[in-house]
Short mmCIF file of C-alpha atoms and ligand atoms in Angstrom, two decimals:
data_model
loop_
_atom_site.label_atom_id
_atom_site.label_comp_id
_atom_site.label_asym_id
_atom_site.label_seq_id
_atom_site.Cartn_x
_atom_site.Cartn_y
_atom_site.Cartn_z
CA UNK T 2 203.71 -71.52 177.82
CA UNK T 3 204.79 -70.05 174.52
CA UNK T 4 202.14 -68.59 172.23
CA UNK T 5 201.61 -68.84 168.50
CA UNK T 6 202.52 -65.25 167.99
CA UNK T 7 202.94 -65.60 164.22
CA UNK T 8 199.21 -66.22 163.79
CA UNK T 9 198.64 -62.99 165.74
CA UNK T 10 200.70 -61.15 163.11
CA UNK T 11 198.75 -62.77 160.32
CA UNK T 12 195.32 -62.14 161.85
CA UNK T 13 194.70 -58.73 160.25
CA UNK T 14 194.28 -56.85 163.56
CA UNK T 15 197.51 -54.82 163.32
CA UNK T 16 199.05 -55.87 166.65
CA UNK T 17 201.01 -53.24 168.54
CA UNK T 18 204.58 -53.95 169.64
CA UNK T 19 206.46 -52.34 172.48
CA UNK T 20 209.88 -51.84 170.85
CA UNK T 21 213.08 -53.31 172.19
CA UNK T 22 214.79 -50.45 174.03
CA UNK T 23 217.98 -50.78 176.02
CA UNK T 24 217.46 -49.43 179.55
CA UNK T 25 213.74 -48.83 178.96
CA UNK T 26 211.91 -51.98 177.79
CA UNK T 27 212.76 -53.96 180.90
CA UNK T 28 210.36 -56.47 182.43
CA UNK T 29 208.43 -53.96 184.63
CA UNK T 30 207.83 -51.58 181.71
CA UNK T 31 206.94 -54.45 179.39
CA UNK T 32 204.34 -55.66 181.90
CA UNK T 33 202.89 -52.17 182.19
CA UNK T 34 202.64 -51.76 178.42
CA UNK T 35 201.05 -55.20 178.07
CA UNK T 36 198.44 -54.09 180.62
CA UNK T 37 197.73 -51.01 178.48
CA UNK T 38 197.27 -53.15 175.40
CA UNK T 39 200.66 -53.72 173.77
CA UNK T 40 200.10 -57.04 171.99
CA UNK T 41 203.75 -58.11 171.70
CA UNK T 42 206.85 -57.05 173.64
CA UNK T 43 210.55 -57.49 172.92
CA UNK T 44 213.44 -57.49 175.38
CA UNK T 45 216.21 -54.97 175.08
CA UNK T 46 219.09 -56.27 172.97
CA UNK T 47 221.35 -58.79 174.66
CA UNK T 48 224.85 -59.61 173.44
CA UNK T 49 225.22 -63.16 172.14
CA UNK T 50 228.71 -63.26 173.64
CA UNK T 51 227.33 -62.25 177.05
CA UNK T 52 224.67 -64.97 176.84
CA UNK T 53 227.20 -67.64 175.91
CA UNK T 54 229.45 -66.55 178.78
CA UNK T 55 226.33 -66.60 180.97
CA UNK T 56 227.23 -63.25 182.54
CA UNK T 57 225.18 -61.93 185.42
CA UNK T 58 224.23 -58.93 183.30
CA UNK T 59 222.79 -61.00 180.47
CA UNK T 60 220.89 -63.20 182.93
CA UNK T 61 219.31 -60.02 184.30
CA UNK T 62 218.30 -58.89 180.78
CA UNK T 63 216.78 -62.26 179.91
CA UNK T 64 214.30 -62.49 182.79
CA UNK T 65 210.62 -62.16 181.97
CA UNK T 66 207.30 -63.22 183.47
CA UNK T 67 204.49 -65.22 181.89
CA UNK T 68 202.15 -62.22 181.75
CA UNK T 69 204.51 -60.59 179.24
CA UNK T 70 203.86 -63.19 176.55
CA UNK T 71 204.05 -63.03 173.61
CA UNK T 72 207.62 -61.89 174.13
CA UNK T 73 210.69 -61.97 171.93
CA UNK T 74 214.25 -61.98 173.22
CA UNK T 75 216.44 -59.82 171.03
CA UNK T 76 220.06 -60.83 170.53
CA UNK T 77 222.94 -59.24 168.65
CA UNK T 78 226.39 -60.24 167.50
CA UNK T 79 228.40 -60.82 164.35
CA UNK T 80 229.67 -64.34 164.93
CA UNK T 81 227.38 -67.05 163.57
CA UNK T 82 228.60 -69.74 165.97
CA UNK T 83 228.09 -67.48 168.97
CA UNK T 84 224.65 -66.34 167.76
CA UNK T 85 223.58 -69.94 167.21
CA UNK T 86 224.76 -71.01 170.67
CA UNK T 87 223.12 -67.99 172.31
CA UNK T 88 219.80 -68.60 170.53
CA UNK T 89 219.77 -72.28 171.49
CA UNK T 90 220.50 -71.41 175.12
CA UNK T 91 217.82 -68.69 175.29
CA UNK T 92 215.21 -70.96 173.70
CA UNK T 93 216.01 -73.83 176.04
CA UNK T 94 216.54 -71.96 179.30
CA UNK T 95 214.02 -69.12 178.95
CA UNK T 96 211.49 -70.26 176.31
CA UNK T 97 210.39 -66.92 174.81
CA UNK T 98 207.87 -66.91 171.95
CA UNK T 99 210.44 -65.85 169.37
CA UNK T 100 214.05 -64.80 168.95
CA UNK T 101 214.64 -61.43 167.33
CA UNK T 102 217.96 -60.43 165.77
CA UNK T 103 219.09 -56.84 166.05
CA UNK T 104 220.39 -55.41 162.78
CA UNK T 105 219.49 -51.85 163.71
CA UNK T 106 221.54 -50.68 166.67
CA UNK T 107 223.53 -47.60 165.59
CA UNK T 108 225.74 -47.33 168.70
CA UNK T 109 229.45 -47.03 167.83
CA UNK T 110 230.65 -49.63 170.32
CA UNK T 111 228.29 -52.22 168.80
CA UNK T 112 228.80 -51.26 165.14
CA UNK T 113 232.60 -51.31 165.52
CA UNK T 114 232.36 -55.04 166.21
CA UNK T 115 230.00 -55.44 163.24
CA UNK T 116 227.00 -55.94 165.53
CA UNK T 117 223.58 -54.29 165.16
CA UNK T 118 223.36 -52.07 162.07
CA UNK T 119 227.08 -52.81 161.44
CA UNK T 120 225.91 -56.10 159.87
CA UNK T 121 224.05 -54.16 157.18
CA UNK T 122 227.41 -53.50 155.48
CA UNK T 123 227.66 -57.21 154.71
CA UNK T 124 224.41 -58.86 153.64
CA UNK T 125 226.08 -62.28 153.32
CA UNK T 126 226.80 -62.00 157.02
CA UNK T 127 223.19 -60.99 157.70
CA UNK T 128 221.96 -64.12 155.92
CA UNK T 129 224.48 -66.31 157.69
CA UNK T 130 223.46 -65.03 161.11
CA UNK T 131 219.75 -65.51 160.44
CA UNK T 132 220.31 -69.08 159.20
CA UNK T 133 222.52 -69.85 162.20
CA UNK T 134 219.89 -68.62 164.68
CA UNK T 135 216.97 -70.18 162.84
CA UNK T 136 218.67 -73.59 162.64
CA UNK T 137 219.53 -73.49 166.33
CA UNK T 138 216.01 -73.28 167.76
CA UNK T 139 212.45 -74.42 167.02
CA UNK T 140 211.24 -70.88 167.78
CA UNK T 141 210.44 -68.39 165.00
CA UNK T 142 213.35 -66.09 164.16
CA UNK T 143 212.43 -62.49 163.44
CA UNK T 144 214.66 -59.55 162.52
CA UNK T 145 214.75 -55.83 163.10
CA UNK T 146 216.56 -53.82 160.46
CA UNK T 147 217.20 -50.25 159.43
CA UNK T 148 216.87 -49.12 155.80
CA UNK T 149 220.62 -49.46 155.23
CA UNK T 150 223.94 -48.55 156.77
CA UNK T 151 224.14 -45.18 155.06
CA UNK T 152 222.57 -43.28 152.17
CA UNK T 153 224.72 -45.07 149.54
CA UNK T 154 223.75 -48.51 150.79
CA UNK T 155 220.11 -47.57 151.46
CA UNK T 156 218.10 -50.51 150.10
CA UNK T 157 215.37 -51.62 152.52
CA UNK T 158 213.68 -53.93 150.02
CA UNK T 159 216.95 -55.64 149.03
CA UNK T 160 217.96 -56.15 152.67
CA UNK T 161 214.49 -57.35 153.65
CA UNK T 162 214.37 -59.89 150.81
CA UNK T 163 217.73 -61.31 151.91
CA UNK T 164 216.38 -61.64 155.47
CA UNK T 165 213.26 -63.42 154.23
CA UNK T 166 215.35 -65.77 152.04
CA UNK T 167 217.49 -66.65 155.05
CA UNK T 168 214.45 -67.75 157.06
CA UNK T 169 213.19 -64.71 158.99
CA UNK T 170 209.52 -65.28 159.88
CA UNK T 171 208.71 -61.58 160.37
CA UNK T 172 210.65 -58.38 159.79
CA UNK T 173 210.54 -55.01 161.48
CA UNK T 174 211.80 -52.01 159.54
CA UNK T 175 212.88 -48.84 161.31
CA UNK T 176 212.90 -46.75 158.17
CA UNK T 177 216.09 -44.79 158.80
CA UNK T 178 219.71 -45.66 158.01
CA UNK T 179 222.39 -46.08 160.62
CA UNK T 180 223.87 -42.76 159.43
CA UNK T 181 220.50 -41.08 160.12
CA UNK T 182 220.70 -42.24 163.77
CA UNK T 183 217.40 -40.68 165.00
CA UNK T 184 217.39 -37.53 162.85
CA UNK T 185 214.86 -36.52 160.20
CA UNK T 186 211.74 -38.57 159.62
CA UNK T 187 211.43 -42.31 159.20
CA UNK T 188 210.52 -42.92 155.53
CA UNK T 189 207.25 -44.76 155.80
CA UNK T 190 207.13 -45.17 152.00
CA UNK T 191 210.00 -47.64 152.46
CA UNK T 192 207.86 -49.65 154.88
CA UNK T 193 205.14 -49.78 152.21
CA UNK T 194 207.68 -50.94 149.59
CA UNK T 195 208.90 -53.70 151.89
CA UNK T 196 205.32 -54.78 152.71
CA UNK T 197 204.61 -55.03 148.99
CA UNK T 198 207.79 -57.06 148.31
CA UNK T 199 207.73 -59.60 151.15
CA UNK T 200 205.57 -62.62 151.89
CA UNK T 201 206.30 -62.57 155.65
CA UNK T 202 204.60 -60.08 158.04
CA UNK T 203 206.22 -56.65 158.22
CA UNK T 204 206.22 -54.54 161.38
CA UNK T 205 206.41 -50.80 160.71
CA UNK T 206 208.52 -48.69 163.04
CA UNK T 207 209.53 -45.07 163.35
CA UNK T 208 207.98 -41.87 164.70
CA UNK T 209 204.67 -43.11 166.13
CA UNK T 210 203.88 -40.62 168.86
CA UNK T 211 200.08 -40.69 168.88
CA UNK T 212 197.11 -42.94 168.21
CA UNK T 213 196.50 -41.03 164.97
CA UNK T 214 200.06 -41.80 163.82
CA UNK T 215 199.36 -45.51 164.26
CA UNK T 216 196.29 -45.33 162.02
CA UNK T 217 198.23 -43.31 159.45
CA UNK T 218 201.08 -45.83 159.44
CA UNK T 219 198.70 -48.76 158.93
CA UNK T 220 196.80 -46.97 156.16
CA UNK T 221 199.86 -45.59 154.35
CA UNK T 222 202.02 -48.72 154.51
CA UNK T 223 199.68 -51.72 154.86
CA UNK T 224 202.05 -53.08 157.53
CA UNK T 225 200.87 -56.12 159.49
CA UNK T 226 201.95 -54.72 162.88
CA UNK T 227 203.21 -51.46 164.38
CA UNK T 228 206.09 -50.97 166.78
CA UNK T 229 206.33 -48.05 169.22
CA UNK T 230 209.47 -46.99 171.09
CA UNK T 231 209.90 -43.33 172.12
CA UNK T 232 206.14 -42.68 171.93
CA UNK T 233 205.71 -44.98 174.94
CA UNK T 234 208.05 -43.01 177.22
CA UNK T 235 206.04 -41.83 180.20
CA UNK T 236 203.04 -42.67 178.03
CA UNK T 237 202.28 -46.41 178.19
CA UNK T 238 198.59 -45.65 177.61
CA UNK T 239 199.49 -44.85 174.00
CA UNK T 240 198.82 -48.55 173.34
CA UNK T 241 195.21 -48.31 174.56
CA UNK T 242 194.73 -45.12 172.55
CA UNK T 243 196.27 -46.57 169.38
CA UNK T 244 194.21 -49.76 169.71
CA UNK T 245 191.00 -47.74 169.98
CA UNK T 246 191.96 -45.61 166.98
CA UNK T 247 192.87 -48.67 164.89
CA UNK T 248 189.51 -50.22 165.78
CA UNK T 249 187.72 -47.02 164.75
CA UNK T 250 186.59 -46.42 168.35
CA UNK T 251 186.79 -43.15 170.32
CA UNK T 252 190.33 -42.54 171.59
CA UNK T 253 190.51 -42.58 175.42
CA UNK T 254 191.66 -39.28 176.96
CA UNK T 255 195.15 -38.96 178.42
CA UNK T 256 194.98 -39.75 182.16
CA UNK T 257 194.89 -36.77 184.53
CA UNK T 258 197.92 -36.00 186.68
CA UNK T 259 196.75 -38.04 189.67
CA UNK T 260 196.24 -41.16 187.56
CA UNK T 261 199.49 -40.51 185.73
CA UNK T 262 201.33 -40.45 189.05
CA UNK T 263 199.59 -43.67 190.14
CA UNK T 264 200.79 -45.36 186.95
CA UNK T 265 204.27 -43.94 187.48
CA UNK T 266 204.34 -45.29 191.06
CA UNK T 267 203.09 -48.71 190.00
CA UNK T 268 205.90 -48.78 187.44
CA UNK T 269 208.44 -47.55 190.02
CA UNK T 270 207.39 -50.16 192.62
CA UNK T 271 207.76 -52.95 190.09
CA UNK T 272 211.06 -51.62 188.79
CA UNK T 273 212.48 -51.38 192.32
CA UNK T 274 211.17 -54.82 193.30
CA UNK T 275 212.81 -56.23 190.18
CA UNK T 276 216.31 -55.07 191.17
CA UNK T 277 218.38 -56.19 194.12
CA UNK T 278 219.88 -52.75 194.80
CA UNK T 279 217.11 -50.26 195.63
CA UNK T 280 219.21 -47.12 195.37
CA UNK T 281 220.53 -48.09 191.93
CA UNK T 282 217.00 -49.02 190.83
CA UNK T 283 215.76 -45.55 191.85
CA UNK T 284 218.65 -43.90 189.99
CA UNK T 285 217.91 -45.99 186.89
CA UNK T 286 214.25 -45.01 187.17
CA UNK T 287 215.06 -41.29 186.84
CA UNK T 288 214.54 -41.28 183.09
CA UNK T 289 210.99 -42.57 183.57
CA UNK T 290 210.34 -39.94 186.27
CA UNK T 291 211.47 -37.31 183.77
CA UNK T 292 209.09 -38.64 181.13
CA UNK T 293 206.07 -39.05 183.44
CA UNK T 294 206.40 -35.45 184.61
CA UNK T 295 207.08 -33.88 181.21
CA UNK T 296 204.92 -30.87 180.41
CA UNK T 297 203.57 -30.39 183.96
CA UNK T 298 203.40 -26.86 185.40
CA UNK T 299 206.49 -26.43 187.62
CA UNK T 300 207.63 -29.81 186.27
CA UNK T 301 211.24 -28.69 186.12
CA UNK T 302 211.33 -27.96 189.85
CA UNK T 303 209.67 -31.27 190.60
CA UNK T 304 212.23 -33.11 188.47
CA UNK T 305 215.16 -31.45 190.22
CA UNK T 306 213.84 -32.93 193.48
CA UNK T 307 212.87 -36.29 191.98
CA UNK T 308 216.34 -36.73 190.52
CA UNK T 309 217.77 -36.60 194.04
CA UNK T 310 215.47 -39.34 195.33
CA UNK T 311 217.25 -42.32 196.86
CA UNK T 312 214.25 -44.49 197.75
CA UNK T 313 210.71 -45.20 196.59
CA UNK T 314 209.36 -43.34 199.64
CA UNK T 315 211.10 -40.15 198.46
CA UNK T 316 209.39 -40.44 195.07
CA UNK T 317 206.01 -41.09 196.70
CA UNK T 318 206.41 -38.12 199.04
CA UNK T 319 207.44 -35.76 196.22
CA UNK T 320 204.59 -36.75 193.93
CA UNK T 321 202.05 -36.46 196.77
CA UNK T 322 203.49 -33.05 197.70
CA UNK T 323 203.23 -31.87 194.10
CA UNK T 324 199.59 -32.97 193.88
CA UNK T 325 198.69 -31.29 197.17
CA UNK T 326 200.30 -28.06 196.01
CA UNK T 327 198.91 -28.05 192.48
CA UNK T 328 195.40 -29.40 193.01
CA UNK T 329 193.14 -27.06 191.08
CA UNK T 330 195.99 -25.91 188.82
CA UNK T 331 196.41 -29.19 186.93
CA UNK T 332 193.80 -31.56 185.50
CA UNK T 333 193.62 -34.49 187.97
C1 FMN G 409 216.42 -45.61 174.57
C2 FMN G 409 216.33 -46.47 173.34
C3 FMN G 409 216.91 -47.73 173.34
C4 FMN G 409 216.84 -48.55 172.20
N1 FMN G 409 217.34 -49.82 172.26
C5 FMN G 409 217.11 -50.68 171.22
C6 FMN G 409 217.45 -52.06 171.33
O1 FMN G 409 217.95 -52.55 172.35
N2 FMN G 409 217.19 -52.84 170.23
C7 FMN G 409 216.63 -52.35 169.08
O2 FMN G 409 216.41 -53.10 168.12
N3 FMN G 409 216.30 -51.04 168.97
C8 FMN G 409 216.50 -50.22 170.02
N4 FMN G 409 216.08 -48.92 169.92
C9 FMN G 409 215.40 -48.45 168.71
C10 FMN G 409 213.88 -48.59 168.83
O3 FMN G 409 213.49 -49.93 169.02
C11 FMN G 409 213.16 -48.02 167.58
O4 FMN G 409 213.56 -48.74 166.47
C12 FMN G 409 213.47 -46.55 167.35
O5 FMN G 409 213.47 -45.80 168.55
C13 FMN G 409 212.45 -45.92 166.38
O6 FMN G 409 211.15 -46.02 166.88
P1 FMN G 409 210.38 -44.76 167.55
O7 FMN G 409 210.37 -43.68 166.52
O8 FMN G 409 209.01 -45.29 167.89
O9 FMN G 409 211.18 -44.34 168.75
C14 FMN G 409 216.18 -48.08 171.04
C15 FMN G 409 215.62 -46.80 171.04
C16 FMN G 409 215.68 -46.00 172.17
C17 FMN G 409 215.03 -44.64 172.14
#
């Protein structure tokens, strides 16, 4: 059953979002982050054209389980008719809690077709797409934007106001331009300016890598919610830590290596069960293995072996072997 996620955003508790992340924020990771206290999750971006064509790939992206709610499905595209059709289909067939439109993706292939942050070059188009999606479904439409396409067009408040006028019910700002890609620092002052200019809830995003960062973002910007992407890599417990910090409670310690590996294996088991092809699932899981083992003594050697794993049993054996060999040398 869908939830009233908008009242969550308006409740003054600063909910924490797991960010939409292609190849990362898939159902198993979303479930894990929800368990660690992420309050809202968003699917990776799905092409409106792919949804309308009902491709196998988009069907795989759109799957989610009830325990993930509140969940948003994020769609992208530059054709209003296609976006409207895709939103109506997703709402009807999958019933997420909201539909999010991606106006932030900086990837060339997407931008070339005016999708993602490419739309930010044409704010009439942005408005048209939001109206098309919002009219097509009874679900709330939310948007995720960057601060502009490039430095010349940088105007987060102007863009955000256009989104609000077009019917967006909440807006997430990743305070970089498309030209910035992921370089430099997200300008949190722009999040504050947008918060002060909009009536709808604003979700702050960019460069949260610790619980303390989350508190600083809330205090410096007044944002109604906080979104975390890269800070969650191999670190889903960041949500529990950030929640404690936001509540003014002691921040739980990072888990020791043994617990970290247990979490990694739980994630791996779910990720492999979620896919039909085990070997491909293990290959796709390599990035997570890299993140969960970052910073460990002899971690590089362990990763070389993990990256050759073909099955879950290989991963289990390697992690067990590492623990047996390093007990005493690492905090467990
Ligand atoms: C691997 C990866 C994939 C991403 N995929 C998406 C996506 O599908 N949709 C989207 O709106 N943003 C996507 N992003 C951007 C993030 O949602 C977020 O805006 C950005 O990483 C900044 O937040 P952070 O500093 O917490 O990482 C992606 C980011 C990463 C690192």
